[in-house]
C-alpha positions as YAML, in Angstrom:
chain: A
units: angstrom
residues:
- id: 1
  name: MET
  ca: [13.77, -1.40, 16.95]
- id: 2
  name: ARG
  ca: [10.00, -1.18, 17.33]
- id: 3
  name: ILE
  ca: [7.64, 0.12, 14.66]
- id: 4
  name: LEU
  ca: [3.98, 1.06, 14.42]
- id: 5
  name: ALA
  ca: [2.54, 0.30, 10.96]
- id: 6
  name: ILE
  ca: [-0.66, 1.84, 9.59]
- id: 7
  name: ASP
  ca: [-2.67, 1.05, 6.45]
- id: 8
  name: THR
  ca: [-5.82, 2.81, 5.28]
- id: 9
  name: ALA
  ca: [-5.03, 2.95, 1.55]
- id: 10
  name: LEU
  ca: [-7.33, 0.23, 0.21]
- id: 11
  name: GLY
  ca: [-10.01, -2.18, 1.46]
- id: 12
  name: ALA
  ca: [-8.92, -2.38, 5.10]
- id: 13
  name: CYS
  ca: [-8.11, -0.32, 8.15]
- id: 14
  name: SER
  ca: [-5.06, -1.79, 9.89]
- id: 15
  name: ALA
  ca: [-2.48, -1.12, 12.58]
- id: 16
  name: CYS
  ca: [0.22, -3.23, 14.17]
- id: 17
  name: VAL
  ca: [3.32, -2.94, 16.32]
- id: 18
  name: LEU
  ca: [6.28, -5.14, 15.42]
- id: 19
  name: ASP
  ca: [9.73, -5.55, 16.94]
- id: 20
  name: ALA
  ca: [12.67, -6.00, 14.57]
- id: 21
  name: GLY
  ca: [13.68, -9.65, 14.20]
- id: 22
  name: GLU
  ca: [10.31, -10.96, 15.41]
- id: 23
  name: SER
  ca: [7.80, -12.78, 13.22]
- id: 24
  name: VAL
  ca: [4.79, -12.21, 15.47]
- id: 25
  name: PRO
  ca: [3.60, -8.63, 16.13]
- id: 26
  name: VAL
  ca: [3.33, -7.26, 19.66]
- id: 27
  name: ALA
  ca: [-0.21, -6.15, 18.80]
- id: 28
  name: ARG
  ca: [-2.24, -6.13, 15.59]
- id: 29
  name: GLU
  ca: [-5.72, -5.25, 14.34]
- id: 30
  name: GLN
  ca: [-6.95, -5.37, 10.74]
- id: 31
  name: VAL
  ca: [-10.58, -4.84, 9.67]
- id: 32
  name: ALA
  ca: [-11.85, -5.09, 6.09]
- id: 33
  name: MET
  ca: [-13.70, -1.92, 5.04]
- id: 34
  name: GLU
  ca: [-14.22, 0.12, 1.91]
- id: 35
  name: ARG
  ca: [-15.26, 3.33, 3.70]
- id: 36
  name: GLY
  ca: [-15.04, 4.79, 7.18]
- id: 37
  name: HIS
  ca: [-11.26, 4.67, 7.66]
- id: 38
  name: ALA
  ca: [-11.20, 8.17, 9.15]
- id: 39
  name: GLU
  ca: [-13.58, 7.19, 11.94]
- id: 40
  name: ALA
  ca: [-12.01, 3.77, 12.56]
- id: 41
  name: LEU
  ca: [-8.28, 4.47, 12.51]
- id: 42
  name: MET
  ca: [-7.53, 6.46, 15.68]
- id: 43
  name: PRO
  ca: [-9.62, 4.24, 18.01]
- id: 44
  name: MET
  ca: [-7.87, 1.23, 16.41]
- id: 45
  name: ILE
  ca: [-4.42, 2.72, 17.00]
- id: 46
  name: GLU
  ca: [-5.39, 3.47, 20.60]
- id: 47
  name: ARG
  ca: [-6.45, -0.16, 21.16]
- id: 48
  name: VAL
  ca: [-3.27, -1.49, 19.57]
- id: 49
  name: MET
  ca: [-1.00, 0.82, 21.57]
- id: 50
  name: ASN
  ca: [-2.82, 0.03, 24.82]
- id: 51
  name: ALA
  ca: [-1.67, -3.58, 24.31]
- id: 52
  name: VAL
  ca: [1.97, -2.50, 23.95]
- id: 53
  name: GLU
  ca: [4.14, -2.16, 27.02]
- id: 54
  name: GLY
  ca: [5.61, 1.33, 27.10]
- id: 55
  name: GLY
  ca: [2.99, 2.69, 24.70]
- id: 56
  name: PHE
  ca: [3.96, 5.36, 22.18]
- id: 57
  name: ALA
  ca: [7.19, 6.09, 24.05]
- id: 58
  name: SER
  ca: [8.48, 2.63, 23.13]
- id: 59
  name: LEU
  ca: [8.24, 3.27, 19.37]
- id: 60
  name: ASP
  ca: [11.29, 3.92, 17.19]
- id: 61
  name: ARG
  ca: [9.47, 4.39, 13.87]
- id: 62
  name: VAL
  ca: [6.06, 4.75, 12.22]
- id: 63
  name: ALA
  ca: [5.33, 3.24, 8.79]
- id: 64
  name: VAL
  ca: [2.31, 3.99, 6.62]
- id: 65
  name: THR
  ca: [1.06, 2.97, 3.20]
- id: 66
  name: ILE
  ca: [1.40, 5.87, 0.76]
- id: 67
  name: GLY
  ca: [-0.38, 4.45, -2.28]
- id: 68
  name: PRO
  ca: [-1.44, 3.87, -4.84]
- id: 69
  name: GLY
  ca: [-4.86, 3.69, -3.27]
- id: 70
  name: SER
  ca: [-7.93, 5.66, -2.25]
- id: 71
  name: TYR
  ca: [-7.34, 9.42, -2.23]
- id: 72
  name: THR
  ca: [-9.20, 9.87, 1.05]
- id: 73
  name: GLY
  ca: [-7.79, 6.71, 2.63]
- id: 74
  name: LEU
  ca: [-4.22, 7.76, 1.91]
- id: 75
  name: ARG
  ca: [-4.70, 11.16, 3.52]
- id: 76
  name: VAL
  ca: [-6.19, 9.58, 6.65]
- id: 77
  name: GLY
  ca: [-3.32, 7.18, 7.23]
- id: 78
  name: ILE
  ca: [-0.51, 9.54, 6.28]
- id: 79
  name: SER
  ca: [-1.87, 12.37, 8.44]
- id: 80
  name: ALA
  ca: [-2.07, 10.02, 11.44]
- id: 81
  name: ALA
  ca: [1.45, 8.68, 10.87]
- id: 82
  name: ARG
  ca: [2.94, 12.15, 10.54]
- id: 83
  name: ALA
  ca: [1.20, 13.36, 13.68]
- id: 84
  name: ILE
  ca: [2.37, 10.37, 15.74]
- id: 85
  name: ALA
  ca: [5.93, 10.69, 14.41]
- id: 86
  name: LEU
  ca: [6.01, 14.40, 15.24]
- id: 87
  name: ALA
  ca: [4.65, 13.88, 18.75]
- id: 88
  name: ALA
  ca: [6.98, 10.96, 19.49]
- id: 89
  name: GLN
  ca: [9.95, 12.57, 17.69]
- id: 90
  name: ILE
  ca: [10.60, 9.48, 15.58]
- id: 91
  name: PRO
  ca: [10.94, 8.94, 11.80]
- id: 92
  name: ALA
  ca: [7.87, 8.31, 9.63]
- id: 93
  name: ILE
  ca: [8.36, 5.90, 6.72]
- id: 94
  name: GLY
  ca: [6.30, 5.59, 3.53]
- id: 95
  name: VAL
  ca: [5.65, 2.11, 2.10]
- id: 96
  name: THR
  ca: [3.85, 1.55, -1.21]
- id: 97
  name: THR
  ca: [0.80, -0.68, -1.25]
- id: 98
  name: LEU
  ca: [2.23, -2.62, -4.18]
- id: 99
  name: ALA
  ca: [5.51, -3.36, -2.38]
- id: 100
  name: ALA
  ca: [3.65, -4.53, 0.72]
- id: 101
  name: THR
  ca: [1.33, -6.70, -1.39]
- id: 102
  name: ALA
  ca: [4.18, -8.35, -3.30]
- id: 103
  name: ALA
  ca: [6.53, -8.75, -0.32]
- id: 104
  name: PRO
  ca: [5.19, -12.12, 0.94]
- id: 105
  name: LEU
  ca: [6.14, -13.71, -2.42]
- id: 106
  name: VAL
  ca: [9.73, -12.44, -2.53]
- id: 107
  name: GLY
  ca: [12.19, -15.27, -2.00]
- id: 108
  name: ARG
  ca: [9.62, -18.04, -2.36]
- id: 109
  name: GLU
  ca: [8.65, -17.88, -6.07]
- id: 110
  name: GLN
  ca: [11.97, -19.02, -7.53]
- id: 111
  name: GLY
  ca: [12.37, -18.56, -11.28]
- id: 112
  name: ARG
  ca: [9.14, -16.57, -11.58]
- id: 113
  name: VAL
  ca: [8.22, -12.93, -12.01]
- id: 114
  name: ILE
  ca: [6.30, -11.56, -9.02]
- id: 115
  name: ALA
  ca: [3.55, -9.11, -9.99]
- id: 116
  name: ALA
  ca: [1.30, -7.08, -7.69]
- id: 117
  name: ALA
  ca: [-1.94, -5.95, -9.33]
- id: 118
  name: LEU
  ca: [-4.45, -3.79, -7.46]
- id: 119
  name: ASP
  ca: [-7.84, -2.74, -8.81]
- id: 120
  name: ALA
  ca: [-7.81, 0.92, -9.85]
- id: 121
  name: LYS
  ca: [-11.41, 0.71, -11.20]
- id: 122
  name: HIS
  ca: [-12.70, 1.38, -14.72]
- id: 123
  name: GLY
  ca: [-10.62, -1.41, -16.29]
- id: 124
  name: GLN
  ca: [-7.38, -0.03, -14.86]
- id: 125
  name: VAL
  ca: [-4.86, -1.63, -12.53]
- id: 126
  name: TRP
  ca: [-2.08, -0.36, -10.28]
- id: 127
  name: PHE
  ca: [0.78, -2.61, -11.22]
- id: 128
  name: GLN
  ca: [4.38, -3.46, -10.37]
- id: 129
  name: ALA
  ca: [6.57, -6.47, -11.21]
- id: 130
  name: LEU
  ca: [9.66, -7.79, -9.40]
- id: 131
  name: ASN
  ca: [12.02, -10.69, -9.90]
- id: 132
  name: ALA
  ca: [12.09, -13.58, -7.41]
- id: 133
  name: HIS
  ca: [14.59, -11.70, -5.22]
- id: 134
  name: GLY
  ca: [12.60, -8.46, -5.08]
- id: 135
  name: LYS
  ca: [14.44, -6.43, -7.72]
- id: 136
  name: GLN
  ca: [12.10, -4.20, -9.71]
- id: 137
  name: LEU
  ca: [11.38, -5.30, -13.28]
- id: 138
  name: VAL
  ca: [8.37, -3.09, -14.04]
- id: 139
  name: SER
  ca: [8.00, 0.21, -12.19]
- id: 140
  name: ILE
  ca: [4.78, 1.24, -10.45]
- id: 141
  name: ARG
  ca: [2.20, 2.35, -12.99]
- id: 142
  name: GLN
  ca: [-1.53, 2.59, -13.73]
- id: 143
  name: VAL
  ca: [-2.42, 0.70, -16.90]
- id: 144
  name: SER
  ca: [-5.11, -1.49, -18.45]
- id: 145
  name: TYR
  ca: [-5.26, -5.19, -17.60]
- id: 146
  name: ARG
  ca: [-3.93, -6.01, -21.07]
- id: 147
  name: ASP
  ca: [-0.99, -3.60, -20.85]
- id: 148
  name: ALA
  ca: [-0.11, -4.98, -17.41]
- id: 149
  name: ALA
  ca: [0.01, -8.51, -18.82]
- id: 150
  name: ARG
  ca: [2.16, -7.39, -21.74]
- id: 151
  name: ALA
  ca: [4.57, -5.59, -19.38]
- id: 152
  name: ILE
  ca: [5.34, -8.90, -17.64]
- id: 153
  name: GLY
  ca: [7.43, -10.12, -20.55]
- id: 154
  name: ALA
  ca: [8.01, -13.83, -21.12]
- id: 155
  name: GLY
  ca: [7.06, -14.88, -17.60]
- id: 156
  name: PRO
  ca: [6.31, -17.18, -15.88]
- id: 157
  name: VAL
  ca: [4.53, -14.95, -13.40]
- id: 158
  name: SER
  ca: [2.95, -15.26, -9.95]
- id: 159
  name: LEU
  ca: [0.28, -12.63, -9.35]
- id: 160
  name: VAL
  ca: [-1.12, -11.19, -6.14]
- id: 161
  name: GLY
  ca: [-3.65, -8.47, -5.39]
- id: 162
  name: SER
  ca: [-7.28, -7.57, -6.00]
- id: 163
  name: ALA
  ca: [-6.80, -7.39, -9.81]
- id: 164
  name: ALA
  ca: [-4.57, -10.49, -10.04]
- id: 165
  name: MET
  ca: [-7.21, -12.62, -11.78]
- id: 166
  name: ALA
  ca: [-8.04, -9.92, -14.32]
- id: 167
  name: VAL
  ca: [-4.37, -9.55, -15.28]
- id: 168
  name: ALA
  ca: [-3.89, -13.33, -15.27]
- id: 169
  name: SER
  ca: [-6.76, -13.71, -17.76]
- id: 170
  name: GLU
  ca: [-5.00, -11.33, -20.14]
- id: 171
  name: ALA
  ca: [-1.71, -13.15, -19.56]
- id: 172
  name: TRP
  ca: [-3.28, -16.51, -20.41]
- id: 173
  name: ALA
  ca: [-4.74, -14.98, -23.57]
- id: 174
  name: ILE
  ca: [-1.23, -14.20, -24.83]
- id: 175
  name: GLY
  ca: [0.17, -17.56, -23.81]
- id: 176
  name: LEU
  ca: [1.93, -16.68, -20.55]
- id: 177
  name: ASP
  ca: [2.34, -19.10, -17.66]
- id: 178
  name: ALA
  ca: [0.46, -17.14, -14.97]
- id: 179
  name: PHE
  ca: [-0.55, -18.26, -11.49]
- id: 180
  name: VAL
  ca: [-2.77, -16.31, -9.10]
- id: 181
  name: VAL
  ca: [-1.42, -16.66, -5.56]
- id: 182
  name: ASP
  ca: [-3.88, -14.42, -3.75]
- id: 183
  name: GLU
  ca: [-6.58, -11.85, -4.56]
- id: 184
  name: THR
  ca: [-6.19, -9.84, -1.37]
- id: 185
  name: LYS
  ca: [-7.81, -6.41, -1.38]
- id: 186
  name: ALA
  ca: [-5.27, -4.87, 1.00]
- id: 187
  name: PRO
  ca: [-1.73, -5.74, 2.08]
- id: 188
  name: ASP
  ca: [-1.09, -7.51, 5.38]
- id: 189
  name: VAL
  ca: [-0.07, -4.70, 7.74]
- id: 190
  name: ILE
  ca: [2.72, -6.90, 9.14]
- id: 191
  name: TRP
  ca: [4.51, -6.54, 5.79]
- id: 192
  name: VAL
  ca: [4.06, -2.77, 5.94]
- id: 193
  name: ALA
  ca: [5.87, -2.96, 9.28]
- id: 194
  name: ARG
  ca: [8.63, -5.25, 7.98]
- id: 195
  name: LEU
  ca: [9.33, -3.03, 4.99]
- id: 196
  name: GLY
  ca: [9.23, 0.04, 7.22]
- id: 197
  name: LEU
  ca: [11.87, -1.47, 9.50]
- id: 198
  name: VAL
  ca: [14.40, -1.86, 6.68]
- id: 199
  name: ALA
  ca: [13.60, 1.34, 4.76]
- id: 200
  name: ASP
  ca: [15.78, 4.43, 4.80]
- id: 201
  name: PRO
  ca: [13.79, 7.39, 6.19]
- id: 202
  name: GLU
  ca: [15.69, 9.72, 3.85]
- id: 203
  name: THR
  ca: [14.48, 7.91, 0.71]
- id: 204
  name: ALA
  ca: [11.06, 6.70, 1.86]
- id: 205
  name: PRO
  ca: [9.11, 9.76, 3.05]
- id: 206
  name: PRO
  ca: [5.43, 9.49, 4.10]
- id: 207
  name: ARG
  ca: [4.27, 11.33, 0.99]
- id: 208
  name: PRO
  ca: [1.15, 10.30, -1.01]
- id: 209
  name: LEU
  ca: [1.82, 8.39, -4.23]
- id: 210
  name: TYR
  ca: [-0.87, 9.38, -6.74]
- id: 211
  name: LEU
  ca: [-0.76, 7.78, -10.19]
- id: 212
  name: LYS
  ca: [-3.79, 9.72, -11.37]
- id: 213
  name: ALA
  ca: [-4.94, 13.20, -10.43]
- id: 214
  name: PRO
  ca: [-7.97, 13.30, -8.08]
- id: 215
  name: GLU
  ca: [-11.23, 13.48, -10.01]
- id: 216
  name: THR
  ca: [-12.28, 16.92, -8.78]
- id: 217
  name: THR
  ca: [-13.45, 20.00, -10.68]
- id: 218
  name: PRO
  ca: [-12.65, 23.55, -9.51]
- id: 219
  name: GLN
  ca: [-15.63, 25.71, -8.58]
- id: 220
  name: ASP
  ca: [-15.81, 28.62, -11.02]
- id: 221
  name: ARG
  ca: [-19.40, 29.82, -10.80]
- id: 222
  name: ALA
  ca: [-19.01, 31.87, -7.61]
- id: 223
  name: ARG
  ca: [-15.51, 33.12, -8.33]
- id: 224
  name: LEU
  ca: [-15.05, 36.88, -8.09]
- id: 225
  name: PRO
  ca: [-13.01, 38.65, -10.78]
- id: 226
  name: ARG
  ca: [-9.41, 39.33, -9.78]
- id: 227
  name: ARG
  ca: [-8.58, 43.06, -9.43]
...
């Protein structure tokens, strides 16, 4: 099985093609960026697919990060994944940014809680905690750094993600054994692909995961009265 994975949810624009059972992708490109995903993604996908024998016709699945993350970034990636899946008549799979961020630690942090913590701005964090084997302990949520640390329980905990140090500081303040593994701003797209390969398309749709409503205000000034 061959999968195209896409990530535009956070601080990178990424695409890769991975074959099931292989550790090295067929093609991969990942560029750190805070803005400009919409302009960068399709040319990147074209370059990646040009390096793949058989092109789009060789794909069996498409995976895309569905959040939590940037409102605009999520829409860019998900729209591209849905369009490719429709054109190629293959399933599209949604993978959360927190799952993809935590995945490299699963199976290697024995006896420790694994926590993914991504910066949600304004003192908030997108947070999820798993046990060493990947079973969920704390569901995906948006909370303060302090509440994230308290949700960990007794620990010990290994933290990963852009807000890992902020949560670790709160964990140390309450006496937890906390270790920051990595402060990555975006998941490695290879893990988006790996999770997409094992996901069930029926239970992992490419649908945006928003933990907070978009900060927009309806326009009322020019509204005409309803008759």
